[in-house]
């Protein structure tokens, strides 16, 4: 049985790879930077004695990422597919060029959907888990993070469809919506709240892997923030700068 981590080389993905290896899972790790991945795989094998395979893919260019992941998986059963992949841009506002829009959609939405579709039959055979990651940024549309938030909202809808279609006994469908995390995505950003540690979220994600299907904010305090943001009347919400 192999757990697959898409976006495994840094931040939450790296922390998930560490936590899964510590818990004895064999791993297939996917990201674009081959050197990071090969070093991470060797380190996890050495320290935790589990099988770890790296797969370098640039998800902004790969025409069929699902087929590449399936090919790398070979005959192994897929116990879990975790997709902490994501990319955002400072200039993600109106006026972004078509190439940049395509790249944001490819990495944040198209690749996760394509990989999920390709692996679904294998996950169903194993009665496994599929785990996606949205964002607090997708709660309401703002004038920044425009394409990123649209992609994350799309991903959230896709996971809701999966939950609607599959009972937790056949496939556990888990969707996490993080607030701020200390990672490359937030490096050097001025944040209104202290970021959570990826290792803390990763421990929570791995602990809840056997625990059915759900959609939740992480840490849980962000559920309250989301509720307040949703309840704000438009005339007030328009003035929110964050
Ligand atoms: N950080 C936050 O504050 C925050 C807040 C809300 C939601 N989230 C979401 O939480 C998840 C984890 O975020 P994070 O902060 O841990 O991100 P991160 O540290 O930037 O890591 C992103 C991962 O995605 C991979 N990736 C990016 N572009 C890729 C490409 N073209 N092809 C293949 N892999 C690619 C990166 O690997 P390479 O560099 O090797 O390509 C890396 O492993 C993401 O879905 C993110 O959107 C994060």
Coordinates of C-alpha atoms and ligand atoms in Angstrom, one line a residue:
X1 CA 0.0 0.0 0.0
X2 CA 1.4 3.4 -1.0
X3 CA 0.4 6.9 0.0
X4 CA 0.9 9.5 -2.7
X5 CA 1.7 13.1 -1.9
X6 CA 1.3 15.7 -4.6
X7 CA 3.4 18.8 -3.8
X8 CA 5.6 16.9 -1.3
X9 CA 8.8 18.9 -1.5
X10 CA 8.1 21.8 0.9
X11 CA 5.7 23.3 3.4
X12 CA 2.8 21.2 4.3
X13 CA 3.6 18.5 1.7
X14 CA 7.0 17.9 3.1
X15 CA 5.6 17.8 6.6
X16 CA 3.0 15.2 5.5
X17 CA 5.7 13.1 3.8
X18 CA 7.6 13.1 7.1
X19 CA 4.6 12.3 9.2
X20 CA 3.4 9.5 6.9
X21 CA 6.9 7.9 6.8
X22 CA 7.1 8.1 10.6
X23 CA 3.8 6.2 10.7
X24 CA 5.2 3.5 8.4
X25 CA 3.6 4.4 5.0
X26 CA 5.3 3.6 1.8
X27 CA 5.3 6.8 -0.3
X28 CA 5.3 8.2 -3.8
X29 CA 6.3 11.8 -3.6
X30 CA 5.5 14.3 -6.4
X31 CA 6.8 17.8 -7.0
X32 CA 8.6 19.7 -9.7
X33 CA 12.1 20.1 -8.2
X34 CA 13.9 16.8 -8.8
X35 CA 16.8 17.6 -6.5
X36 CA 14.6 18.4 -3.5
X37 CA 12.6 15.2 -4.0
X38 CA 15.5 12.8 -4.4
X39 CA 17.1 14.2 -1.3
X40 CA 13.9 14.0 0.7
X41 CA 13.1 10.5 -0.5
X42 CA 16.6 9.3 0.5
X43 CA 16.4 11.0 3.9
X44 CA 13.0 9.5 4.7
X45 CA 14.1 6.0 3.6
X46 CA 17.1 6.2 5.8
X47 CA 15.4 7.5 8.9
X48 CA 12.1 5.6 8.8
X49 CA 13.0 2.5 6.8
X50 CA 10.0 2.8 4.4
X51 CA 9.9 2.6 0.6
X52 CA 9.9 6.1 -0.9
X53 CA 9.8 6.9 -4.6
X54 CA 10.3 10.4 -6.0
X55 CA 8.5 11.5 -9.2
X56 CA 9.4 14.9 -10.6
X57 CA 6.6 16.5 -12.6
X58 CA 6.0 20.1 -13.6
X59 CA 2.2 20.2 -13.1
X60 CA 1.9 23.5 -15.0
X61 CA 3.2 21.8 -18.2
X62 CA 2.4 18.1 -17.8
X63 CA -0.4 17.1 -20.3
X64 CA -1.5 14.0 -18.4
X65 CA -0.3 14.1 -14.7
X66 CA -2.7 11.3 -13.7
X67 CA -1.2 8.9 -16.2
X68 CA 2.3 9.7 -15.0
X69 CA 1.4 9.1 -11.3
X70 CA -0.3 5.8 -12.2
X71 CA 2.7 4.7 -14.2
X72 CA 5.0 5.5 -11.2
X73 CA 2.7 3.7 -8.8
X74 CA 3.0 0.5 -10.9
X75 CA 1.1 -2.5 -9.3
X76 CA 1.1 -1.0 -5.8
X77 CA -2.2 -0.4 -4.1
X78 CA -3.0 3.3 -3.4
X79 CA -4.0 3.7 0.2
X80 CA -4.2 7.5 0.2
X81 CA -3.9 10.4 -2.3
X82 CA -2.9 13.6 -0.5
X83 CA -2.7 16.8 -2.6
X84 CA -1.1 19.7 -0.7
X85 CA 0.1 21.2 -4.0
X86 CA -0.5 24.9 -4.5
X87 CA 0.9 28.1 -5.9
X88 CA -0.1 31.7 -5.5
X89 CA 1.3 35.0 -6.9
X90 CA 1.6 38.5 -5.6
X91 CA 0.3 39.9 -8.9
X92 CA -2.8 37.7 -8.9
X93 CA -5.3 40.5 -9.6
X94 CA -7.3 41.7 -12.6
X95 CA -5.0 42.2 -15.5
X96 CA -3.0 39.0 -15.0
X97 CA -1.7 37.6 -18.4
X98 CA -3.2 34.5 -20.0
X99 CA -0.1 32.4 -19.3
X100 CA -0.1 33.2 -15.6
X101 CA -3.8 32.5 -15.3
X102 CA -3.2 29.1 -17.0
X103 CA -0.4 28.2 -14.7
X104 CA -2.4 29.1 -11.6
X105 CA -5.3 27.0 -12.8
X106 CA -3.1 24.1 -13.9
X107 CA -1.3 23.7 -10.6
X108 CA -4.2 24.5 -8.2
X109 CA -7.1 23.0 -10.0
X110 CA -6.5 21.0 -13.2
X111 CA -3.7 18.8 -12.0
X112 CA -5.4 17.8 -8.7
X113 CA -8.6 17.0 -10.6
X114 CA -6.8 15.0 -13.3
X115 CA -4.8 13.0 -10.8
X116 CA -7.9 12.4 -8.7
X117 CA -9.8 11.1 -11.7
X118 CA -6.9 8.8 -12.7
X119 CA -6.4 7.3 -9.3
X120 CA -10.0 7.0 -8.2
X121 CA -10.5 3.4 -9.4
X122 CA -7.3 2.3 -7.4
X123 CA -8.4 4.3 -4.3
X124 CA -11.8 2.6 -4.5
X125 CA -10.3 -0.9 -4.7
X126 CA -8.2 -0.1 -1.6
X127 CA -11.1 1.6 0.2
X128 CA -8.6 4.4 0.7
X129 CA -8.7 8.2 1.3
X130 CA -8.4 11.2 -0.9
X131 CA -7.3 14.4 0.7
X132 CA -7.5 17.9 -0.8
X133 CA -6.4 21.3 0.4
X134 CA -8.4 24.5 -0.2
X135 CA -7.8 27.9 1.5
X136 CA -9.4 30.4 3.7
X137 CA -8.7 32.8 0.7
X138 CA -11.6 31.1 -1.1
X139 CA -14.4 31.9 1.4
X140 CA -15.4 35.1 -0.5
X141 CA -14.2 36.7 -3.7
X142 CA -11.8 39.6 -3.1
X143 CA -9.8 41.9 -5.5
X144 CA -6.6 39.9 -4.7
X145 CA -5.7 36.2 -5.1
X146 CA -8.4 36.3 -7.8
X147 CA -7.4 33.2 -9.9
X148 CA -6.0 31.3 -6.9
X149 CA -9.3 31.7 -4.9
X150 CA -11.3 30.7 -8.0
X151 CA -9.2 27.6 -8.4
X152 CA -9.5 26.7 -4.7
X153 CA -13.3 27.2 -4.7
X154 CA -13.5 24.9 -7.7
X155 CA -11.4 22.3 -5.9
X156 CA -13.7 22.6 -2.9
X157 CA -16.7 21.9 -5.2
X158 CA -15.0 18.9 -6.7
X159 CA -14.4 17.4 -3.3
X160 CA -18.0 18.0 -2.3
X161 CA -19.0 16.1 -5.5
X162 CA -16.7 13.3 -4.5
X163 CA -18.3 13.2 -1.0
X164 CA -21.7 13.3 -2.5
X165 CA -20.9 10.3 -4.8
X166 CA -19.0 8.0 -2.4
X167 CA -19.9 6.8 1.0
X168 CA -17.0 7.0 3.5
X169 CA -17.0 3.2 3.7
X170 CA -15.9 3.1 0.0
X171 CA -13.8 6.2 -0.1
X172 CA -12.9 8.7 2.6
X173 CA -13.1 12.2 1.1
X174 CA -11.3 14.8 3.3
X175 CA -11.0 18.5 2.4
X176 CA -8.9 20.8 4.6
X177 CA -9.1 24.6 4.4
X178 CA -6.0 26.0 6.0
X179 CA -5.6 29.5 7.3
X180 CA -2.1 30.9 7.2
X181 CA 0.8 28.4 7.2
X182 CA 4.4 29.1 7.8
X183 CA 5.8 28.1 4.3
X184 CA 7.1 29.3 1.0
X185 CA 3.6 30.6 0.1
X186 CA 3.6 33.1 3.0
X187 CA 7.4 33.8 3.1
X188 CA 8.0 37.5 3.8
X189 CA 4.3 38.3 3.7
X190 CA 2.8 40.6 6.4
X191 CA 0.1 38.4 7.9
X192 CA -2.8 39.6 10.2
X193 CA -2.4 36.4 12.3
X194 CA 0.5 34.2 13.3
X195 CA 0.8 31.3 10.8
X196 CA 0.4 27.7 11.8
X197 CA 3.2 25.2 11.6
X198 CA 2.9 22.8 8.7
X199 CA 4.1 20.0 11.0
X200 CA 1.1 20.5 13.4
X201 CA -1.4 20.4 10.5
X202 CA 0.4 17.4 9.0
X203 CA 0.1 15.5 12.3
X204 CA -3.6 16.3 12.4
X205 CA -4.2 15.3 8.8
X206 CA -2.4 11.9 9.2
X207 CA -4.2 11.2 12.5
X208 CA -7.6 11.8 10.9
X209 CA -6.8 9.8 7.7
X210 CA -8.9 6.8 8.9
X211 CA -11.7 9.0 10.2
X212 CA -14.4 9.2 7.5
X213 CA -15.2 12.1 5.2
X214 CA -15.3 15.7 6.1
X215 CA -14.7 19.3 5.1
X216 CA -13.0 21.5 7.8
X217 CA -10.9 24.6 8.5
X218 CA -7.5 24.3 10.0
X219 CA -6.8 25.3 12.7
X220 CA -10.4 25.2 13.7
X221 CA -10.5 28.9 14.7
X222 CA -10.6 29.7 11.0
X223 CA -14.2 28.3 10.8
X224 CA -15.3 31.2 12.9
X225 CA -13.4 33.7 10.7
X226 CA -15.1 32.2 7.6
X227 CA -18.5 32.4 9.2
X228 CA -18.0 36.0 10.1
X229 CA -16.7 36.8 6.6
X230 CA -19.7 35.0 5.0
X231 CA -22.2 36.8 7.2
X232 CA -20.8 40.3 6.4
X233 CA -23.2 42.3 4.2
X234 CA -21.7 43.2 0.9
X235 CA -21.5 46.9 1.7
X236 CA -19.2 46.0 4.7
X237 CA -17.3 43.2 3.0
X238 CA -16.3 45.4 0.1
X239 CA -14.3 47.5 2.5
X240 CA -12.4 44.6 4.0
X241 CA -8.8 45.1 2.8
X242 CA -7.2 41.7 3.7
Ligands
LIG1 N1 0.8 28.7 3.1 C1 -0.4 29.2 3.4 O1 -0.6 30.1 4.2 C2 -1.7 28.5 2.9 C3 -2.9 29.0 3.3 C4 -4.1 28.4 2.8 C5 -4.0 27.3 2.0 N2 -2.8 26.8 1.6 C6 -2.8 25.6 0.8 O2 -2.1 24.6 1.5 C7 -1.4 23.7 0.6 C8 0.1 23.7 1.1 O3 0.6 25.0 1.0 P1 2.2 25.3 1.4 O4 2.2 26.6 2.0 O5 2.7 24.1 2.1 O6 2.8 25.4 -0.1 P2 4.4 25.4 -0.5 O7 5.3 25.3 0.7 O8 4.6 26.5 -1.5 O9 4.5 23.9 -1.3 C9 3.8 23.8 -2.5 C10 4.2 22.4 -3.1 O10 3.6 22.4 -4.4 C11 4.6 22.0 -5.3 N3 4.4 22.6 -6.6 C12 4.3 24.0 -6.9 N4 4.3 24.1 -8.2 C13 4.4 22.9 -8.8 C14 4.4 22.5 -10.1 N5 4.4 23.3 -11.1 N6 4.6 21.1 -10.3 C15 4.7 20.3 -9.3 N7 4.6 20.6 -8.0 C16 4.5 22.0 -7.7 C17 5.9 22.5 -4.7 O11 7.0 21.7 -5.2 P3 8.1 22.4 -6.2 O12 8.6 23.6 -5.6 O13 9.2 21.3 -6.3 O14 7.5 22.6 -7.5 C18 5.7 22.2 -3.2 O15 6.0 20.9 -2.9 C19 -1.6 24.3 -0.8 O16 -2.6 23.7 -1.4 C20 -1.9 25.8 -0.5 O17 -2.6 26.4 -1.5 C21 -1.6 27.4 2.1

